[in-house]
Amino acid sequence: MEITLEKAKEEQRERHILWNAFASFCITPRMQEAVLAYFESPQNALLAGEREWSTFFRLAEQLRFSESQKQRIREVLRGEHEKEYECLEKKGISFITQEDKEYPEKFRTLFSAPRFLYYKGVLPGEIPLIAIIGARNCSHYGSETAWRIAKKLAEQGVGIVSGLAYGVDKAAHDGALSGGGPTYAVLGCGVDICYPKANERTYDRILSEGGSIISEYPPGTQPLPCFFPQRNRIIAGFSDGILVTEARKKSGSLITVSFGLEYGKNIYAVPGRIDDVVSEGCNYLLKEGAKPVTGAEDILEDFMSTKPGKRKKQEDGNMRNLSAGPLSEREKAVYRCLSIHFMHIDEICSKTGLDPRELAQILEALARKGYIARHGQAYYSVFSGSKQE
């Protein structure tokens, strides 16, 4: 048994060395797909010679690899991949891929999910997560609102996700820390770089108080404008809901929201003055159907329970009472695999082994009876008001 475990660890390490080197290309997810489609594996891509890469660049001309990207790839090909991976271990930086059990389940069903993640600290466990995002140049009102709502949510056991930027992001992280809860920062640079530097105290507190710093870019990667839209999809993917407190109509916050809508996440917005530029984005989202938020309670009411201990007790009670409820055996099986945590219909299908059409009918019946709630077009969770007849 020990030999098997040791072999598995060694295989994982070798796989990590390859993917870490591949990640060091620092190219977009679309470019990654093209490279893997052409070379078939990260190992083949790393072993390929200059001539084969030149052929690839010519065939992938429509992707517009820049000269700096091509040069970086060439430098990575010449690098000492094992030593570079050892540097991660020395710096206390964890690295995971989609093949690892530690990889966040939320990402497994998402389109354009990151193939790998770097992080410092502790990844989120089974707790609800809300992204709080907004303008860097926010007003005092926007910053104060983000801080207050984040604090209240954290006090109720909700984790806060944001991007550690100036303005709303920093206020959200600081509010969560003041509420005694964990908070998670997703960066558009390496996890060993605090950007902006002025937020270093918040960066350190996130790590010392049980949260994590997360990125898909290798250590040492400097923040570039092109990295942030890709970073935003990770913020959306991690979260069960997205709250915008202040934002312009054309902003990175609304890019995050667009990813959230694609992923079936709940969207929340704080109403703002109609003549305030930094409230244009929020007011637009409200007109498009986002849920208005004037306090943390407006978000908390969408969850069955926010305290992990209370949540487990309530879920256990629900399971015990199911046998007396007016549910068929298959409805009970579907209900049992759900929790407060939003689950995509594809994941439910995989866990239950039911035919997708039959599963859709069962989910509709459970929602109609008040046992579960639907979020977006394809996510479901146990409903706080579940009947136990």
Tab-separated table of C-alpha atoms in Angstrom:
chain	number	residue	atom	x	y	z
A	1	MET	CA	0.000	0.000	0.000
A	2	GLU	CA	2.816	2.405	0.937
A	3	ILE	CA	4.591	1.660	-2.349
A	4	THR	CA	1.385	2.444	-4.256
A	5	LEU	CA	0.959	5.757	-2.415
A	6	GLU	CA	4.571	6.703	-3.003
A	7	LYS	CA	4.235	5.884	-6.682
A	8	ALA	CA	1.069	7.977	-6.926
A	9	LYS	CA	2.832	10.921	-5.268
A	10	GLU	CA	5.782	10.621	-7.625
A	11	GLU	CA	3.493	10.492	-10.659
A	12	GLN	CA	1.641	13.537	-9.407
A	13	ARG	CA	4.916	15.403	-8.901
A	14	GLU	CA	6.118	14.570	-12.412
A	15	ARG	CA	2.783	15.709	-13.814
A	16	HIS	CA	2.997	18.941	-11.818
A	17	ILE	CA	6.499	19.630	-13.129
A	18	LEU	CA	5.196	19.412	-16.706
A	19	TRP	CA	2.081	21.501	-16.122
A	20	ASN	CA	4.017	24.116	-14.157
A	21	ALA	CA	6.380	24.502	-17.104
A	22	PHE	CA	3.405	24.691	-19.478
A	23	ALA	CA	1.776	27.321	-17.239
A	24	SER	CA	4.962	29.360	-17.511
A	25	PHE	CA	4.116	30.094	-21.157
A	26	CYS	CA	1.656	32.660	-19.698
A	27	ILE	CA	-0.734	32.440	-22.629
A	28	THR	CA	-4.517	32.783	-22.764
A	29	PRO	CA	-6.829	29.776	-22.259
A	30	ARG	CA	-7.671	29.871	-25.974
A	31	MET	CA	-3.978	29.722	-26.847
A	32	GLN	CA	-3.495	26.880	-24.363
A	33	GLU	CA	-6.247	24.904	-26.097
A	34	ALA	CA	-4.577	25.442	-29.463
A	35	VAL	CA	-1.148	24.348	-28.187
A	36	LEU	CA	-2.566	21.197	-26.584
A	37	ALA	CA	-4.658	20.394	-29.656
A	38	TYR	CA	-1.569	20.619	-31.861
A	39	PHE	CA	1.031	18.966	-29.612
A	40	GLU	CA	-1.475	16.635	-27.847
A	41	SER	CA	0.111	16.978	-24.390
A	42	PRO	CA	2.163	19.448	-22.337
A	43	GLN	CA	5.076	17.004	-22.450
A	44	ASN	CA	5.093	16.968	-26.267
A	45	ALA	CA	4.879	20.757	-26.346
A	46	LEU	CA	7.870	21.075	-24.011
A	47	LEU	CA	9.942	18.549	-25.959
A	48	ALA	CA	9.165	20.017	-29.392
A	49	GLY	CA	11.937	21.771	-31.277
A	50	GLU	CA	12.154	25.247	-32.798
A	51	ARG	CA	11.045	24.058	-36.244
A	52	GLU	CA	7.875	22.417	-34.935
A	53	TRP	CA	6.971	25.472	-32.879
A	54	SER	CA	7.546	27.707	-35.907
A	55	THR	CA	5.094	25.544	-37.843
A	56	PHE	CA	2.579	25.826	-35.032
A	57	PHE	CA	2.890	29.626	-34.861
A	58	ARG	CA	2.302	29.817	-38.595
A	59	LEU	CA	-0.804	27.612	-38.397
A	60	ALA	CA	-2.110	29.496	-35.347
A	61	GLU	CA	-1.586	32.909	-36.892
A	62	GLN	CA	-5.206	33.920	-36.193
A	63	LEU	CA	-4.532	33.683	-32.445
A	64	ARG	CA	-1.977	36.490	-32.774
A	65	PHE	CA	0.816	35.266	-30.538
A	66	SER	CA	2.928	38.342	-29.810
A	67	GLU	CA	6.686	38.316	-30.250
A	68	SER	CA	7.101	38.579	-26.477
A	69	GLN	CA	4.871	35.519	-25.992
A	70	LYS	CA	6.859	33.552	-28.566
A	71	GLN	CA	10.102	34.554	-26.888
A	72	ARG	CA	8.794	33.552	-23.457
A	73	ILE	CA	7.802	30.128	-24.805
A	74	ARG	CA	11.295	29.661	-26.221
A	75	GLU	CA	12.810	30.596	-22.849
A	76	VAL	CA	10.550	28.114	-21.039
A	77	LEU	CA	11.565	25.344	-23.460
A	78	ARG	CA	15.202	25.944	-22.516
A	79	GLY	CA	14.467	26.064	-18.769
A	80	GLU	CA	15.221	23.546	-16.020
A	81	HIS	CA	11.680	22.457	-15.263
A	82	GLU	CA	12.340	20.370	-12.168
A	83	LYS	CA	14.336	23.127	-10.451
A	84	GLU	CA	11.609	25.638	-11.273
A	85	TYR	CA	9.021	23.387	-9.633
A	86	GLU	CA	11.243	22.952	-6.580
A	87	CYS	CA	11.210	26.742	-6.207
A	88	LEU	CA	7.437	26.586	-5.708
A	89	GLU	CA	7.853	24.154	-2.834
A	90	LYS	CA	10.519	26.337	-1.204
A	91	LYS	CA	8.271	29.412	-1.424
A	92	GLY	CA	5.317	27.579	0.108
A	93	ILE	CA	3.247	27.900	-3.058
A	94	SER	CA	0.836	25.078	-3.836
A	95	PHE	CA	0.079	23.981	-7.394
A	96	ILE	CA	-2.902	21.907	-8.538
A	97	THR	CA	-4.290	20.741	-11.860
A	98	GLN	CA	-7.693	19.497	-12.983
A	99	GLU	CA	-6.520	15.934	-12.307
A	100	ASP	CA	-5.960	16.584	-8.591
A	101	LYS	CA	-8.634	15.895	-5.976
A	102	GLU	CA	-7.890	19.300	-4.409
A	103	TYR	CA	-9.016	21.053	-7.591
A	104	PRO	CA	-12.219	23.021	-6.794
A	105	GLU	CA	-15.319	21.024	-7.742
A	106	LYS	CA	-17.078	24.198	-8.870
A	107	PHE	CA	-14.699	24.494	-11.791
A	108	ARG	CA	-15.042	20.966	-13.116
A	109	THR	CA	-18.263	21.659	-14.998
A	110	LEU	CA	-17.389	25.170	-16.191
A	111	PHE	CA	-16.474	26.123	-19.703
A	112	SER	CA	-12.982	27.670	-19.891
A	113	ALA	CA	-12.080	26.493	-16.377
A	114	PRO	CA	-8.404	27.019	-15.498
A	115	ARG	CA	-6.293	23.917	-16.179
A	116	PHE	CA	-4.125	24.691	-13.170
A	117	LEU	CA	-4.021	26.990	-10.161
A	118	TYR	CA	-1.319	28.360	-7.905
A	119	TYR	CA	-2.226	29.356	-4.377
A	120	LYS	CA	-0.868	30.359	-0.998
A	121	GLY	CA	-2.884	29.631	2.099
A	122	VAL	CA	-5.998	27.454	2.288
A	123	LEU	CA	-8.514	26.948	-0.523
A	124	PRO	CA	-12.224	27.397	0.313
A	125	GLY	CA	-13.982	24.450	1.882
A	126	GLU	CA	-17.685	23.633	1.736
A	127	ILE	CA	-18.958	27.112	2.593
A	128	PRO	CA	-21.012	29.565	0.542
A	129	LEU	CA	-18.849	32.072	-1.331
A	130	ILE	CA	-19.892	35.524	-2.477
A	131	ALA	CA	-17.770	37.686	-4.768
A	132	ILE	CA	-17.901	41.376	-3.887
A	133	ILE	CA	-16.513	43.511	-6.672
A	134	GLY	CA	-16.675	47.048	-7.986
A	135	ALA	CA	-14.854	50.194	-9.014
A	136	ARG	CA	-11.265	50.880	-8.098
A	137	ASN	CA	-12.059	54.590	-7.933
A	138	CYS	CA	-15.156	54.052	-5.859
A	139	SER	CA	-16.841	56.610	-3.639
A	140	HIS	CA	-16.672	56.475	0.145
A	141	TYR	CA	-20.239	55.155	0.038
A	142	GLY	CA	-19.272	52.310	-2.308
A	143	SER	CA	-16.283	51.335	-0.204
A	144	GLU	CA	-18.193	51.545	3.075
A	145	THR	CA	-21.091	49.506	1.667
A	146	ALA	CA	-18.751	46.759	0.436
A	147	TRP	CA	-16.977	46.655	3.810
A	148	ARG	CA	-20.208	46.526	5.809
A	149	ILE	CA	-21.876	43.819	3.716
A	150	ALA	CA	-18.689	41.712	3.602
A	151	LYS	CA	-18.360	41.953	7.389
A	152	LYS	CA	-21.957	40.866	7.957
A	153	LEU	CA	-21.685	37.962	5.503
A	154	ALA	CA	-18.411	36.812	7.086
A	155	GLU	CA	-19.993	36.886	10.547
A	156	GLN	CA	-22.616	34.477	9.205
A	157	GLY	CA	-20.046	32.035	7.805
A	158	VAL	CA	-19.957	33.184	4.171
A	159	GLY	CA	-16.540	33.390	2.469
A	160	ILE	CA	-15.761	36.530	0.471
A	161	VAL	CA	-13.995	36.436	-2.908
A	162	SER	CA	-12.506	39.469	-4.641
A	163	GLY	CA	-9.482	40.650	-6.586
A	164	LEU	CA	-7.392	42.619	-4.036
A	165	ALA	CA	-7.559	45.748	-6.213
A	166	TYR	CA	-7.943	49.284	-4.909
A	167	GLY	CA	-11.389	50.444	-3.882
A	168	VAL	CA	-14.246	47.978	-3.531
A	169	ASP	CA	-12.046	44.846	-3.677
A	170	LYS	CA	-9.862	45.895	-0.754
A	171	ALA	CA	-12.881	47.059	1.245
A	172	ALA	CA	-14.553	43.663	0.724
A	173	HIS	CA	-11.472	41.744	1.899
A	174	ASP	CA	-11.026	44.033	4.911
A	175	GLY	CA	-14.706	43.759	5.829
A	176	ALA	CA	-14.554	39.966	5.708
A	177	LEU	CA	-11.471	39.952	7.919
A	178	SER	CA	-13.196	42.277	10.406
A	179	GLY	CA	-16.117	39.847	10.451
A	180	GLY	CA	-13.797	37.006	11.427
A	181	GLY	CA	-14.313	35.050	8.234
A	182	PRO	CA	-11.940	33.809	5.544
A	183	THR	CA	-11.521	35.765	2.341
A	184	TYR	CA	-9.978	34.774	-0.975
A	185	ALA	CA	-8.088	37.000	-3.419
A	186	VAL	CA	-7.752	36.047	-7.082
A	187	LEU	CA	-4.879	37.882	-8.753
A	188	GLY	CA	-3.961	38.833	-12.301
A	189	CYS	CA	-0.295	38.184	-11.505
A	190	GLY	CA	1.780	35.637	-9.592
A	191	VAL	CA	0.643	34.774	-6.058
A	192	ASP	CA	4.006	35.926	-4.735
A	193	ILE	CA	3.323	39.479	-5.926
A	194	CYS	CA	1.059	41.787	-3.951
A	195	TYR	CA	-0.604	44.059	-6.495
A	196	PRO	CA	-1.111	46.841	-5.751
A	197	LYS	CA	1.741	47.083	-3.267
A	198	ALA	CA	-0.309	49.399	-1.048
A	199	ASN	CA	-2.584	46.449	-0.173
A	200	GLU	CA	0.240	44.414	1.347
A	201	ARG	CA	-1.227	44.472	4.856
A	202	THR	CA	-4.510	43.049	3.563
A	203	TYR	CA	-2.583	40.452	1.525
A	204	ASP	CA	-0.747	39.295	4.667
A	205	ARG	CA	-3.916	39.211	6.783
A	206	ILE	CA	-5.744	37.097	4.191
A	207	LEU	CA	-3.057	34.436	4.575
A	208	SER	CA	-2.676	34.670	8.345
A	209	GLU	CA	-6.437	34.439	8.961
A	210	GLY	CA	-7.289	31.308	6.987
A	211	GLY	CA	-7.864	32.560	3.451
A	212	SER	CA	-5.844	32.217	0.290
A	213	ILE	CA	-4.197	34.073	-2.580
A	214	ILE	CA	-5.007	32.402	-5.915
A	215	SER	CA	-3.831	32.758	-9.516
A	216	GLU	CA	-3.455	30.757	-12.708
A	217	TYR	CA	-0.206	32.595	-13.450
A	218	PRO	CA	3.153	31.283	-12.217
A	219	PRO	CA	5.119	33.047	-9.473
A	220	GLY	CA	6.979	36.096	-10.653
A	221	THR	CA	4.407	36.944	-13.331
A	222	GLN	CA	3.909	40.703	-13.359
A	223	PRO	CA	0.382	42.157	-13.634
A	224	LEU	CA	-0.567	43.006	-17.208
A	225	PRO	CA	-3.910	44.422	-18.427
A	226	CYS	CA	-4.568	41.331	-20.573
A	227	PHE	CA	-4.454	39.061	-17.498
A	228	PHE	CA	-7.335	40.677	-15.601
A	229	PRO	CA	-10.304	39.692	-17.799
A	230	GLN	CA	-9.122	36.077	-17.529
A	231	ARG	CA	-8.711	36.512	-13.762
A	232	ASN	CA	-12.343	37.666	-13.586
A	233	ARG	CA	-13.673	34.336	-14.858
A	234	ILE	CA	-11.963	32.621	-11.907
A	235	ILE	CA	-13.601	35.023	-9.440
A	236	ALA	CA	-16.963	34.215	-11.044
A	237	GLY	CA	-16.241	30.481	-11.066
A	238	PHE	CA	-15.319	30.350	-7.368
A	239	SER	CA	-18.424	32.193	-6.238
A	240	ASP	CA	-22.001	31.149	-5.560
A	241	GLY	CA	-23.127	34.711	-6.164
A	242	ILE	CA	-21.659	38.018	-7.326
A	243	LEU	CA	-22.377	41.378	-5.679
A	244	VAL	CA	-21.474	44.632	-7.446
A	245	THR	CA	-21.507	47.624	-5.099
A	246	GLU	CA	-20.343	50.333	-7.514
A	247	ALA	CA	-19.182	50.066	-11.119
A	248	ARG	CA	-19.194	51.886	-14.407
A	249	LYS	CA	-21.268	50.386	-17.185
A	250	LYS	CA	-18.108	49.435	-19.093
A	251	SER	CA	-15.859	47.891	-16.486
A	252	GLY	CA	-14.065	44.763	-15.356
A	253	SER	CA	-16.842	44.198	-12.815
A	254	LEU	CA	-19.393	43.697	-15.568
A	255	ILE	CA	-16.999	41.298	-17.315
A	256	THR	CA	-17.046	39.246	-14.101
A	257	VAL	CA	-20.843	39.430	-14.070
A	258	SER	CA	-21.016	38.214	-17.678
A	259	PHE	CA	-18.960	35.161	-16.692
A	260	GLY	CA	-21.214	34.695	-13.669
A	261	LEU	CA	-24.333	34.708	-15.842
A	262	GLU	CA	-22.716	32.171	-18.164
A	263	TYR	CA	-21.973	29.968	-15.157
A	264	GLY	CA	-25.471	30.292	-13.676
A	265	LYS	CA	-24.487	32.367	-10.629
A	266	ASN	CA	-26.770	34.657	-8.623
A	267	ILE	CA	-26.188	38.314	-9.488
A	268	TYR	CA	-26.690	41.089	-6.918
A	269	ALA	CA	-26.295	44.858	-7.195
A	270	VAL	CA	-26.435	47.819	-4.807
A	271	PRO	CA	-28.702	50.589	-6.138
A	272	GLY	CA	-26.993	53.906	-6.782
A	273	ARG	CA	-27.863	57.474	-7.708
A	274	ILE	CA	-29.033	57.806	-11.314
A	275	ASP	CA	-26.593	60.660	-11.997
A	276	ASP	CA	-23.573	58.893	-10.470
A	277	VAL	CA	-21.114	57.525	-13.061
A	278	VAL	CA	-19.810	54.782	-10.762
A	279	SER	CA	-23.372	53.561	-10.204
A	280	GLU	CA	-24.211	53.227	-13.897
A	281	GLY	CA	-23.170	49.578	-13.922
A	282	CYS	CA	-25.211	48.646	-10.832
A	283	ASN	CA	-28.339	50.424	-12.052
A	284	TYR	CA	-27.960	48.733	-15.419
A	285	LEU	CA	-27.706	45.305	-13.764
A	286	LEU	CA	-30.821	46.010	-11.713
A	287	LYS	CA	-32.761	46.862	-14.859
A	288	GLU	CA	-31.519	43.606	-16.380
A	289	GLY	CA	-32.821	41.547	-13.465
A	290	ALA	CA	-30.088	41.507	-10.795
A	291	LYS	CA	-31.381	41.254	-7.235
A	292	PRO	CA	-31.289	44.621	-5.392
A	293	VAL	CA	-29.182	44.555	-2.228
A	294	THR	CA	-29.440	47.104	0.564
A	295	GLY	CA	-27.965	44.834	3.215
A	296	ALA	CA	-26.361	41.441	3.730
A	297	GLU	CA	-29.766	39.978	4.597
A	298	ASP	CA	-30.820	40.253	0.952
A	299	ILE	CA	-28.055	37.780	0.093
A	300	LEU	CA	-28.308	35.598	3.192
A	301	GLU	CA	-31.983	34.858	2.560
A	302	ASP	CA	-30.982	32.994	-0.607
A	303	PHE	CA	-29.112	30.441	1.485
A	304	MET	CA	-30.583	27.750	3.703
A	305	SER	CA	-28.042	28.386	6.438
A	306	THR	CA	-24.762	30.243	6.529
A	307	LYS	CA	-23.070	28.788	9.602
A	308	PRO	CA	-21.341	25.481	8.764
A	309	GLY	CA	-22.284	23.816	12.066
A	310	LYS	CA	-25.892	24.906	11.814
A	311	ARG	CA	-25.949	23.956	8.155
A	312	LYS	CA	-24.806	20.398	8.866
A	313	LYS	CA	-27.334	19.985	11.669
A	314	GLN	CA	-30.156	21.206	9.456
A	315	GLU	CA	-29.077	19.038	6.521
A	316	ASP	CA	-28.866	15.972	8.768
A	317	GLY	CA	-32.369	16.727	10.034
A	318	ASN	CA	-33.629	17.013	6.488
A	319	MET	CA	-32.160	13.613	5.615
A	320	ARG	CA	-33.723	11.939	8.658
A	321	ASN	CA	-37.141	13.305	7.807
A	322	LEU	CA	-37.037	12.367	4.143
A	323	SER	CA	-38.388	8.896	4.790
A	324	ALA	CA	-41.645	10.443	5.972
A	325	GLY	CA	-41.885	12.879	3.038
A	326	PRO	CA	-44.067	12.456	-0.065
A	327	LEU	CA	-41.123	11.698	-2.344
A	328	SER	CA	-40.373	8.788	-4.620
A	329	GLU	CA	-37.165	6.842	-4.126
A	330	ARG	CA	-35.544	8.601	-7.094
A	331	GLU	CA	-36.609	12.010	-5.814
A	332	LYS	CA	-35.044	11.151	-2.453
A	333	ALA	CA	-31.827	10.072	-4.195
A	334	VAL	CA	-31.605	13.397	-6.038
A	335	TYR	CA	-32.457	15.376	-2.894
A	336	ARG	CA	-29.756	13.575	-0.884
A	337	CYS	CA	-26.979	14.578	-3.278
A	338	LEU	CA	-27.837	18.288	-2.947
A	339	SER	CA	-26.849	20.754	-0.241
A	340	ILE	CA	-26.730	24.516	0.308
A	341	HIS	CA	-23.807	24.620	-2.122
A	342	PHE	CA	-24.991	25.288	-5.686
A	343	MET	CA	-24.562	22.228	-7.910
A	344	HIS	CA	-24.666	22.153	-11.705
A	345	ILE	CA	-27.208	19.821	-13.293
A	346	ASP	CA	-24.391	17.942	-15.065
A	347	GLU	CA	-22.774	17.160	-11.702
A	348	ILE	CA	-26.120	15.999	-10.283
A	349	CYS	CA	-26.563	13.782	-13.345
A	350	SER	CA	-23.102	12.286	-12.810
A	351	LYS	CA	-23.711	11.621	-9.104
A	352	THR	CA	-27.160	10.069	-9.524
A	353	GLY	CA	-26.600	8.256	-12.828
A	354	LEU	CA	-30.066	9.304	-14.000
A	355	ASP	CA	-31.040	10.042	-17.585
A	356	PRO	CA	-30.764	13.842	-18.129
A	357	ARG	CA	-34.407	14.164	-19.215
A	358	GLU	CA	-35.684	12.199	-16.224
A	359	LEU	CA	-33.408	14.175	-13.901
A	360	ALA	CA	-34.775	17.470	-15.243
A	361	GLN	CA	-38.309	16.289	-14.483
A	362	ILE	CA	-37.359	15.216	-10.946
A	363	LEU	CA	-35.623	18.527	-10.239
A	364	GLU	CA	-38.673	20.415	-11.477
A	365	ALA	CA	-40.899	18.316	-9.190
A	366	LEU	CA	-38.650	18.869	-6.150
A	367	ALA	CA	-38.609	22.622	-6.791
A	368	ARG	CA	-42.375	22.691	-7.184
A	369	LYS	CA	-42.818	20.838	-3.875
A	370	GLY	CA	-40.510	23.315	-2.136
A	371	TYR	CA	-37.598	20.982	-1.391
A	372	ILE	CA	-34.990	22.640	-3.592
A	373	ALA	CA	-34.275	25.968	-5.280
A	374	ARG	CA	-32.980	26.668	-8.776
A	375	HIS	CA	-30.260	29.285	-9.355
A	376	GLY	CA	-29.827	30.595	-12.870
A	377	GLN	CA	-30.551	28.080	-15.595
A	378	ALA	CA	-28.654	25.030	-14.417
A	379	TYR	CA	-27.711	25.201	-10.709
A	380	TYR	CA	-29.666	23.755	-7.777
A	381	SER	CA	-29.435	23.704	-4.000
A	382	VAL	CA	-31.458	22.575	-1.000
A	383	PHE	CA	-34.095	25.188	-0.229
A	384	SER	CA	-34.161	26.643	3.273
A	385	GLY	CA	-37.880	26.235	3.515
A	386	SER	CA	-37.922	22.540	2.521
A	387	LYS	CA	-41.129	20.833	3.607
A	388	GLN	CA	-40.823	17.808	5.816
A	389	GLU	CA	-44.331	16.333	5.673
